[in-house]
Amino acid sequence: MAGAPKRAAFWRSFPIFEDFSDSLIGLIGDIAVARNWPAGGSIFQRGDEGGFMIALASGRIRISLVTQQGKELVLRHVEPGTILGEMALLDGEPRSADATAAVASEGYIISKRDFLALLDAHPEAARAVIRYLTRRLRETTDQLETIALYDLEARVARFLLATLRQIHGEDLPDSASLQLALSQTDIAGILGASRPKINRAIVSLEERGAIRRQGSVMDCNTQRLLTIAEPDED
């Protein structure tokens, strides 16, 4: 991968830069450094200093934690067009999770020193980043509302659908097989419930024909999962 592109469309595909002017986009292109990571390569680990952020151009990056039992808990997969590591860069706190290249990946590194210098020199860039962070905060609030407002069965259905979208994208097939690397205890931690309640919700989904378990593989009926994930309000 050659030097960092300065095309406005490329950089504005990353939400943090979408309000940047053309001149600011050019400055981002100047400070971005091309990098690539082999499949399985560690990008950073929990507790590391947040010295850079990544604009992912291709591939996929896995964000995870290691449980007390030594098992990897996958939080999400970062896809191209996503900025990674900006929070630790901006707030000065250590990395909150591990980042590993799930497949061979390419992107651009923007160092903390260069990015903060750009914000100091260009207040309009700082204001654009504040707007981006505000949107992120609103999204987090919406996620918390989802946990509070949906019953557990719907939350498990939404979790399974989100996992399927990481594999298939937004255009989900009518049926799909899913092999979760997470235990019910891990899922309980993500959804804010106890393991027995998660087990009862999974059994209920199975009884309703939304899933069928075959060993470690879960066959999912996506249409039924969608119906359960978005129950009628009336």
XYZ file of N, CA and C in Angstrom:
702
model
N 0.856 -1.187 0.000
C 0.000 0.000 0.000
C 0.887 1.229 0.000
N 0.671 2.130 -0.912
C 1.509 3.312 -1.056
C 1.170 4.332 0.020
N 1.615 5.567 -0.186
C 1.369 6.606 0.793
C -0.111 6.845 1.022
N -0.419 7.557 2.096
C -1.811 7.778 2.481
C -2.542 8.608 1.433
N -3.728 8.193 1.002
C -4.485 8.958 0.010
C -5.044 10.238 0.614
N -5.201 11.250 -0.230
C -5.751 12.521 0.234
C -7.156 12.737 -0.309
N -7.725 11.748 -0.964
C -9.066 11.896 -1.511
C -10.059 12.165 -0.388
N -10.833 13.221 -0.548
C -11.795 13.591 0.493
C -12.790 12.471 0.738
N -13.259 11.825 -0.343
C -14.268 10.767 -0.192
C -13.739 9.622 0.662
N -12.464 9.271 0.490
C -11.887 8.181 1.280
C -11.906 8.524 2.762
N -11.384 9.678 3.107
C -11.283 10.012 4.531
C -12.648 10.305 5.144
N -13.567 10.840 4.360
C -14.892 11.124 4.923
C -15.741 9.866 5.074
N -15.256 8.742 4.565
C -15.954 7.481 4.843
C -15.777 7.074 6.300
N -14.840 7.721 7.003
C -14.650 7.489 8.431
C -15.423 8.572 9.190
N -16.403 8.203 10.006
C -17.288 9.192 10.633
C -16.561 10.315 11.372
N -15.410 10.030 11.965
C -14.719 11.069 12.723
C -14.269 12.221 11.827
N -14.098 11.964 10.531
C -13.607 12.988 9.607
C -14.688 13.533 8.685
N -15.923 13.104 8.817
C -16.919 13.441 7.810
C -17.251 14.933 7.778
N -16.991 15.669 8.861
C -17.252 17.113 8.876
C -15.997 17.935 8.611
N -14.886 17.276 8.267
C -13.644 17.993 7.999
C -13.716 18.692 6.639
N -13.136 19.880 6.551
C -13.039 20.591 5.279
C -12.013 19.904 4.381
N -12.006 20.279 3.112
C -11.042 19.687 2.184
C -9.604 19.944 2.629
N -9.342 21.136 3.154
C -7.978 21.438 3.590
C -7.580 20.579 4.781
N -8.509 20.332 5.707
C -8.216 19.473 6.852
C -8.010 18.025 6.411
N -8.810 17.602 5.432
C -8.634 16.250 4.893
C -7.232 16.092 4.323
N -6.745 17.129 3.653
C -5.390 17.079 3.117
C -4.352 16.932 4.210
N -4.591 17.586 5.349
C -3.657 17.477 6.468
C -3.685 16.082 7.077
N -4.878 15.469 7.112
C -4.962 14.085 7.611
C -4.151 13.168 6.703
N -4.269 13.376 5.393
C -3.482 12.578 4.460
C -1.991 12.741 4.672
N -1.580 13.951 5.098
C -0.160 14.206 5.326
C 0.388 13.441 6.543
N -0.439 13.294 7.593
C 0.080 12.699 8.835
C -0.212 11.199 8.941
N -1.041 10.663 8.049
C -1.374 9.235 8.103
C -0.259 8.400 7.480
N 0.063 7.301 8.123
C 1.141 6.413 7.673
C 0.559 5.032 7.371
N 0.819 4.504 6.187
C 0.275 3.197 5.781
C 0.889 2.082 6.614
N 0.035 1.129 6.994
C 0.495 -0.041 7.733
C -0.277 -1.269 7.281
N 0.301 -2.453 7.467
C -0.437 -3.695 7.218
C -0.115 -4.666 8.337
N -1.074 -5.553 8.618
C -0.956 -6.528 9.694
C -1.310 -7.916 9.165
N -0.485 -8.927 9.428
C -0.803 -10.283 8.978
C -1.949 -10.863 9.805
N -2.626 -11.852 9.262
C -3.698 -12.520 10.004
C -3.150 -13.049 11.319
N -3.857 -12.744 12.399
C -3.424 -13.180 13.723
C -2.463 -12.234 14.404
N -2.028 -11.181 13.705
C -1.076 -10.249 14.286
C -1.704 -9.365 15.348
N -0.999 -9.168 16.454
C -1.478 -8.299 17.529
C -1.234 -6.845 17.145
N -2.256 -6.021 17.282
C -2.157 -4.601 16.947
C -1.928 -3.777 18.208
N -2.689 -4.037 19.236
C -2.406 -3.515 20.571
C -3.127 -4.385 21.588
N -2.750 -4.226 22.855
C -3.317 -5.026 23.929
C -3.917 -4.136 25.007
N -4.835 -4.710 25.746
C -5.460 -3.979 26.843
C -4.377 -3.475 27.803
N -4.490 -2.214 28.183
C -3.516 -1.623 29.084
C -2.414 -0.857 28.387
N -2.263 -1.047 27.060
C -1.255 -0.301 26.312
C -1.610 1.185 26.276
N -0.602 2.013 26.111
C -0.834 3.441 25.925
C -1.500 3.678 24.570
N -2.440 4.609 24.539
C -3.141 4.918 23.291
C -2.369 5.911 22.451
N -1.286 5.484 21.850
C -0.402 6.381 21.122
C -0.786 6.616 19.672
N -1.810 5.928 19.176
C -2.210 6.094 17.778
C -3.631 5.597 17.586
N -4.239 6.022 16.493
C -5.515 5.440 16.066
C -5.328 4.898 14.661
N -6.260 4.055 14.252
C -6.145 3.338 12.985
C -7.364 3.639 12.123
N -7.128 3.963 10.871
C -8.193 4.040 9.862
C -8.081 2.765 9.035
N -9.020 1.847 9.228
C -8.929 0.539 8.573
C -9.425 0.627 7.133
N -8.565 0.257 6.196
C -8.900 0.327 4.774
C -9.369 -1.011 4.216
N -8.813 -2.123 4.703
C -9.223 -3.443 4.227
C -8.918 -4.473 5.309
N -9.619 -5.621 5.228
C -9.424 -6.676 6.216
C -10.449 -6.613 7.331
N -10.093 -7.116 8.485
C -11.003 -7.131 9.639
C -10.176 -7.251 10.913
N -10.527 -6.478 11.928
C -9.813 -6.488 13.203
C -10.757 -6.949 14.308
N -10.284 -7.887 15.115
C -11.072 -8.440 16.217
C -10.750 -7.696 17.517
N -11.798 -7.217 18.180
C -11.659 -6.554 19.477
C -12.128 -7.540 20.542
N -11.294 -7.789 21.527
C -11.619 -8.848 22.483
C -11.015 -8.572 23.853
N -11.497 -9.339 24.825
C -10.947 -9.365 26.172
C -10.648 -10.808 26.530
N -9.773 -11.017 27.470
C -9.489 -12.355 27.966
C -10.165 -12.501 29.332
N -11.036 -13.507 29.463
C -11.757 -13.723 30.705
C -10.822 -14.252 31.784
N -11.315 -14.270 33.026
C -10.507 -14.788 34.133
C -10.160 -16.256 33.927
N -10.974 -16.955 33.155
C -10.709 -18.360 32.853
C -9.729 -18.527 31.686
N -9.227 -17.408 31.152
C -8.270 -17.475 30.059
C -8.897 -17.614 28.688
N -10.212 -17.419 28.595
C -10.901 -17.553 27.314
C -11.088 -16.184 26.673
N -10.912 -16.121 25.359
C -11.089 -14.867 24.650
C -12.571 -14.547 24.505
N -12.947 -13.348 24.916
C -14.315 -12.861 24.779
C -14.334 -11.828 23.653
N -14.889 -12.196 22.514
C -14.911 -11.302 21.358
C -16.018 -10.272 21.538
N -15.653 -8.995 21.532
C -16.615 -7.924 21.714
C -17.231 -7.493 20.379
N -16.402 -7.396 19.360
C -16.899 -7.009 18.043
C -15.789 -7.195 17.019
N -16.154 -7.095 15.746
C -15.197 -7.106 14.654
C -15.260 -5.750 13.953
N -14.108 -5.143 13.744
C -14.017 -3.845 13.083
C -13.839 -4.076 11.594
N -14.694 -3.449 10.798
C -14.681 -3.607 9.352
C -14.049 -2.387 8.685
N -13.665 -2.498 7.404
C -13.114 -1.339 6.688
C -14.051 -0.144 6.742
N -13.457 1.054 6.787
C -14.244 2.280 6.909
C -14.463 2.676 8.349
N -13.779 2.003 9.273
C -13.943 2.263 10.705
C -12.644 2.792 11.295
N -12.786 3.764 12.201
C -11.651 4.247 12.985
C -11.568 3.423 14.263
N -10.385 3.040 14.637
C -10.155 2.203 15.807
C -9.113 2.855 16.709
N -9.400 2.893 18.017
C -8.418 3.369 18.978
C -8.438 4.856 19.228
N -9.481 5.550 18.746
C -9.508 7.002 18.899
C -9.796 7.434 20.328
N -10.546 6.613 21.092
C -10.908 7.016 22.452
C -9.673 7.112 23.344
N -8.842 6.081 23.321
C -7.629 6.102 24.147
C -6.690 7.210 23.692
N -6.687 7.503 22.410
C -5.848 8.578 21.892
C -6.309 9.925 22.438
N -7.634 10.134 22.509
C -8.161 11.438 22.880
C -8.230 11.652 24.384
N -8.530 10.579 25.148
C -8.695 10.802 26.596
C -7.446 10.449 27.411
N -6.429 9.896 26.765
C -5.189 9.608 27.480
C -5.226 8.374 28.346
N -6.345 7.647 28.343
C -6.468 6.434 29.146
C -5.857 5.243 28.394
N -5.486 4.156 29.115
C -4.933 2.972 28.441
C -5.969 2.292 27.552
N -5.501 1.448 26.648
C -6.402 0.662 25.810
C -7.305 -0.184 26.693
N -8.582 -0.294 26.309
C -9.555 -1.012 27.124
C -9.767 -2.445 26.658
N -9.146 -2.848 25.531
C -9.334 -4.199 25.006
C -8.151 -4.535 24.099
N -8.093 -5.792 23.678
C -7.075 -6.246 22.729
C -7.582 -6.065 21.302
N -6.682 -5.748 20.381
C -7.017 -5.659 18.961
C -6.085 -6.586 18.189
N -6.689 -7.499 17.405
C -5.930 -8.494 16.651
C -6.456 -8.537 15.225
N -5.567 -8.656 14.255
C -5.996 -8.779 12.862
C -6.650 -10.147 12.666
N -7.963 -10.156 12.411
C -8.667 -11.415 12.192
C -8.264 -12.031 10.858
N -7.987 -11.190 9.883
C -7.466 -11.589 8.569
C -6.387 -10.579 8.214
N -5.635 -10.836 7.151
C -4.641 -9.858 6.706
C -5.337 -8.518 6.465
N -4.814 -7.464 7.059
C -5.504 -6.170 7.047
C -4.541 -5.040 6.705
N -5.099 -3.969 6.138
C -4.333 -2.787 5.802
C -5.060 -1.553 6.307
N -4.295 -0.561 6.674
C -4.902 0.670 7.149
C -3.864 1.757 7.287
N -4.247 2.798 8.004
C -3.373 3.948 8.204
C -3.295 4.275 9.691
N -2.077 4.527 10.153
C -1.821 4.925 11.531
C -1.757 6.450 11.596
N -2.465 7.023 12.551
C -2.367 8.456 12.823
C -1.922 8.592 14.276
N -0.761 9.161 14.485
C -0.192 9.221 15.832
C -0.915 10.242 16.699
N -0.883 9.988 17.989
C -1.483 10.900 18.958
C -0.838 12.277 18.874
N 0.473 12.330 18.794
C 1.178 13.609 18.744
C 0.732 14.439 17.546
N 0.676 13.812 16.361
C 0.315 14.552 15.157
C -1.147 14.980 15.158
N -2.028 14.092 15.635
C -3.453 14.408 15.593
C -3.800 15.505 16.596
N -3.249 15.437 17.812
C -3.539 16.472 18.796
C -2.958 17.810 18.365
N -1.797 17.783 17.699
C -1.225 19.024 17.176
C -2.140 19.626 16.117
N -2.732 18.784 15.281
C -3.674 19.262 14.266
C -4.893 19.902 14.924
N -5.421 19.273 15.980
C -6.586 19.827 16.676
C -6.249 21.150 17.338
N -5.055 21.252 17.911
C -4.646 22.505 18.556
C -4.531 23.638 17.538
N -4.031 23.299 16.353
C -3.796 24.328 15.332
C -5.059 24.696 14.572
N -6.060 23.826 14.595
C -7.264 24.041 13.785
C -8.507 23.793 14.643
N -9.012 24.826 15.299
C -10.190 24.668 16.173
C -11.397 24.054 15.464
N -11.539 24.314 14.156
C -12.683 23.737 13.440
C -12.595 22.212 13.398
N -11.376 21.670 13.382
C -11.199 20.215 13.435
C -11.600 19.692 14.809
N -11.226 20.412 15.853
C -11.600 20.006 17.212
C -13.117 20.005 17.372
N -13.780 21.017 16.804
C -15.245 21.067 16.898
C -15.879 19.896 16.158
N -15.317 19.520 15.014
C -15.843 18.379 14.257
C -15.683 17.084 15.047
N -14.564 16.933 15.734
C -14.345 15.732 16.543
C -15.313 15.708 17.727
N -15.583 16.870 18.315
C -16.554 16.933 19.417
C -17.926 16.473 18.936
N -18.321 16.904 17.725
C -19.614 16.462 17.185
C -19.627 14.947 16.998
N -18.516 14.410 16.512
C -18.411 12.957 16.336
C -18.553 12.237 17.674
N -17.863 12.713 18.698
C -17.931 12.073 20.014
C -19.339 12.167 20.600
N -20.011 13.283 20.344
C -21.393 13.432 20.825
C -22.304 12.405 20.170
N -22.111 12.186 18.862
C -22.908 11.151 18.183
C -22.625 9.781 18.778
N -21.359 9.496 19.060
C -21.005 8.215 19.670
C -21.690 8.052 21.023
N -21.730 9.125 21.797
C -22.377 9.068 23.107
C -23.862 8.789 22.962
N -24.502 9.426 21.983
C -25.925 9.171 21.755
C -26.162 7.716 21.346
N -25.269 7.171 20.515
C -25.402 5.766 20.117
C -25.281 4.848 21.324
N -24.349 5.158 22.218
C -24.189 4.355 23.436
C -25.443 4.431 24.293
N -26.023 5.628 24.385
C -27.266 5.786 25.144
C -28.371 4.928 24.542
N -28.460 4.917 23.207
C -29.469 4.085 22.541
C -29.258 2.604 22.858
N -27.988 2.174 22.898
C -27.691 0.773 23.219
C -28.125 0.437 24.641
N -27.886 1.359 25.569
C -28.296 1.132 26.955
C -29.811 1.088 27.070
N -30.489 1.925 26.286
C -31.947 1.891 26.281
C -32.462 0.554 25.758
N -31.761 0.010 24.764
C -32.145 -1.289 24.229
C -32.099 -2.348 25.316
N -31.032 -2.334 26.115
C -30.914 -3.313 27.202
C -32.039 -3.131 28.203
N -32.392 -1.870 28.473
C -33.407 -1.598 29.489
C -34.820 -1.889 28.991
N -35.094 -1.636 27.697
C -36.458 -1.675 27.202
C -36.872 -3.013 26.599
N -35.927 -3.792 26.109
C -36.271 -5.071 25.498
C -36.163 -6.187 26.522
N -37.082 -7.159 26.422
C -36.952 -8.301 27.324
C -35.757 -9.150 26.891
N -35.378 -10.090 27.768
C -34.127 -10.809 27.549
C -34.162 -11.650 26.277
N -35.299 -12.224 25.973
C -35.405 -13.033 24.760
C -35.113 -12.186 23.524
N -35.664 -10.971 23.490
C -35.410 -10.073 22.364
C -33.945 -9.652 22.332
N -33.347 -9.436 23.504
C -31.940 -9.028 23.556
C -31.024 -10.140 23.049
N -31.330 -11.391 23.396
C -30.531 -12.505 22.882
C -30.695 -12.611 21.372
N -31.925 -12.428 20.883
C -32.165 -12.462 19.438
C -31.371 -11.362 18.739
N -31.364 -10.166 19.314
C -30.622 -9.058 18.733
C -29.117 -9.332 18.757
N -28.648 -9.972 19.814
C -27.227 -10.328 19.909
C -26.855 -11.321 18.811
N -27.695 -12.332 18.597
C -27.413 -13.324 17.555
C -27.441 -12.684 16.174
N -28.386 -11.783 15.950
C -28.471 -11.110 14.657
C -27.250 -10.213 14.429
N -26.797 -9.530 15.472
C -25.605 -8.687 15.340
C -24.384 -9.530 15.001
N -24.295 -10.717 15.607
C -23.175 -11.609 15.319
C -23.247 -12.114 13.882
N -24.442 -12.447 13.421
C -24.619 -12.888 12.035
C -24.259 -11.777 11.051
N -24.571 -10.537 11.401
C -24.245 -9.425 10.499
C -22.738 -9.214 10.398
N -21.996 -9.566 11.446
C -20.542 -9.482 11.363
C -20.000 -10.441 10.303
N -20.739 -11.527 10.063
C -20.304 -12.540 9.100
C -20.862 -12.267 7.711
N -22.168 -11.949 7.642
C -22.863 -11.867 6.354
C -23.149 -10.439 5.893
N -22.921 -9.448 6.753
C -23.307 -8.090 6.407
C -24.786 -7.864 6.698
N -25.307 -6.734 6.232
C -26.697 -6.372 6.523
C -27.704 -7.251 5.777
N -27.316 -7.796 4.628
C -28.226 -8.621 3.828
C -28.147 -10.069 4.318
N -28.893 -10.369 5.368
C -28.813 -11.686 5.992
C -29.555 -12.741 5.172
N -29.016 -13.952 5.097
C -29.755 -15.046 4.446
C -30.934 -15.470 5.310
N -31.881 -16.182 4.725
C -33.053 -16.636 5.485
C -32.661 -17.589 6.611
N -31.632 -18.391 6.371
C -31.135 -19.293 7.413
C -29.614 -19.282 7.363
N -29.018 -19.408 8.536
C -27.555 -19.353 8.617
C -27.096 -20.125 9.838
N -25.941 -20.750 9.700
C -25.355 -21.480 10.822
C -24.353 -20.589 11.536
N -24.343 -20.703 12.842
C -23.490 -19.859 13.668
C -22.789 -20.720 14.696
N -21.467 -20.594 14.760
C -20.699 -21.314 15.766
C -20.107 -20.273 16.713
N -20.760 -20.096 17.840
C -20.327 -19.087 18.790
C -19.134 -19.584 19.589
N -18.137 -18.709 19.711
C -16.983 -19.031 20.551
C -17.241 -18.653 22.003
N -18.415 -18.064 22.260
C -18.735 -17.580 23.603
C -19.579 -18.590 24.358
N -19.343 -18.682 25.647
C -20.188 -19.500 26.512
C -21.422 -18.696 26.909
N -22.405 -19.363 27.490
C -23.577 -18.644 27.972
C -23.199 -17.651 29.069
N -22.174 -17.961 29.842
C -21.694 -17.027 30.865
C -21.146 -15.761 30.218
N -20.404 -15.927 29.114
C -19.871 -14.772 28.390
C -21.003 -13.908 27.838
N -22.011 -14.555 27.236
C -23.151 -13.818 26.679
C -23.901 -13.095 27.784
N -24.019 -13.748 28.930
C -24.686 -13.123 30.074
C -23.970 -11.842 30.476
N -22.633 -11.868 30.458
C -21.868 -10.680 30.805
C -22.090 -9.548 29.828
N -22.220 -9.872 28.542
C -22.435 -8.850 27.524
C -23.821 -8.237 27.648
N -24.825 -9.069 27.919
C -26.217 -8.615 27.917
C -26.726 -8.189 29.287
N -25.889 -8.312 30.301
C -26.285 -7.863 31.631
C -27.339 -8.743 32.272
N -27.154 -10.045 32.213
C -28.108 -10.992 32.794
C -27.335 -12.146 33.430
N -28.063 -13.021 34.112
C -27.425 -14.198 34.702
C -27.384 -15.327 33.680
N -26.492 -16.279 33.899
C -26.385 -17.411 32.984
C -27.685 -18.228 32.918
N -28.333 -18.539 34.059
C -29.595 -19.298 33.969
C -30.657 -18.591 33.133
N -30.728 -17.268 33.247
C -31.719 -16.527 32.453
C -31.375 -16.561 30.964
N -30.091 -16.479 30.647
C -29.677 -16.597 29.243
C -30.042 -17.975 28.707
N -29.816 -18.996 29.513
C -30.148 -20.360 29.078
C -31.646 -20.486 28.810
N -32.476 -19.924 29.694
C -33.931 -20.001 29.496
C -34.343 -19.248 28.226
N -33.690 -18.103 27.950
C -34.019 -17.340 26.746
C -33.639 -18.124 25.491
N -32.507 -18.803 25.524
C -32.069 -19.605 24.372
C -33.019 -20.775 24.155
N -33.442 -21.422 25.232
C -34.414 -22.515 25.131
C -35.714 -22.000 24.516
N -36.148 -20.820 24.951
C -37.378 -20.239 24.418
C -37.246 -19.943 22.923
N -36.098 -19.416 22.509
C -35.874 -19.168 21.077
C -35.918 -20.468 20.284
N -35.396 -21.524 20.888
C -35.418 -22.820 20.228
C -36.849 -23.333 20.105
N -37.631 -23.181 21.151
C -39.025 -23.630 21.132
C -39.855 -22.862 20.104
N -39.483 -21.613 19.844
C -40.218 -20.785 18.887
C -39.704 -20.967 17.457
N -38.741 -21.863 17.267
C -38.252 -22.161 15.938
C -37.282 -21.132 15.370
N -36.763 -20.245 16.235
C -35.826 -19.232 15.757
C -34.416 -19.794 15.638
N -34.097 -20.777 16.462
C -32.775 -21.402 16.407
C -32.934 -22.906 16.612
N -31.903 -23.630 16.214
C -31.826 -25.065 16.492
C -30.365 -25.387 16.784
N -30.142 -25.944 17.968
C -28.773 -26.238 18.371
C -28.376 -27.650 17.980
N -27.191 -27.749 17.388
C -26.604 -29.042 17.041
C -25.154 -29.026 17.526
N -24.983 -29.468 18.751
C -23.665 -29.390 19.354
C -23.276 -27.944 19.557
N -22.103 -27.560 19.044
C -21.645 -26.180 19.200
C -22.155 -25.263 18.096
N -22.902 -25.832 17.145
C -23.416 -25.050 16.016
C -24.872 -24.688 16.259
N -25.230 -23.449 15.921
C -26.595 -22.968 16.075
C -27.139 -22.615 14.695
N -28.177 -23.340 14.256
C -28.840 -23.013 12.990
C -29.893 -21.950 13.272
N -29.786 -20.809 12.585
C -30.643 -19.658 12.873
C -31.638 -19.402 11.751
N -32.899 -19.226 12.131
C -33.932 -18.759 11.224
C -33.980 -17.240 11.387
N -33.366 -16.522 10.444
C -33.173 -15.094 10.652
C -34.490 -14.318 10.676
N -35.469 -14.744 9.893
C -36.740 -14.026 9.892
C -37.439 -14.129 11.249
N -37.401 -15.299 11.852
C -38.015 -15.442 13.174
C -37.224 -14.686 14.237
N -35.899 -14.679 14.096
C -35.091 -13.890 15.022
C -35.424 -12.405 14.904
N -35.607 -11.926 13.674
C -35.943 -10.521 13.470
C -37.291 -10.176 14.094
N -38.264 -11.088 13.961
C -39.578 -10.852 14.548
C -39.487 -10.764 16.072
N -38.676 -11.625 16.667
C -38.525 -11.631 18.124
C -37.703 -10.430 18.585
N -36.708 -10.041 17.779
C -35.839 -8.920 18.154
C -36.568 -7.587 18.128
N -37.572 -7.472 17.269
C -38.330 -6.229 17.139
C -39.806 -6.513 17.377
N -40.191 -6.806 18.614
C -41.604 -7.137 18.877
C -42.505 -5.941 18.610
N -43.756 -6.258 18.233
C -44.724 -5.192 18.008
C -44.943 -4.413 19.282
N -45.145 -3.117 19.153
C -45.331 -2.265 20.323
C -46.737 -2.327 20.885
N -47.712 -2.838 20.078
C -49.089 -2.808 20.550
C -49.436 -4.022 21.378
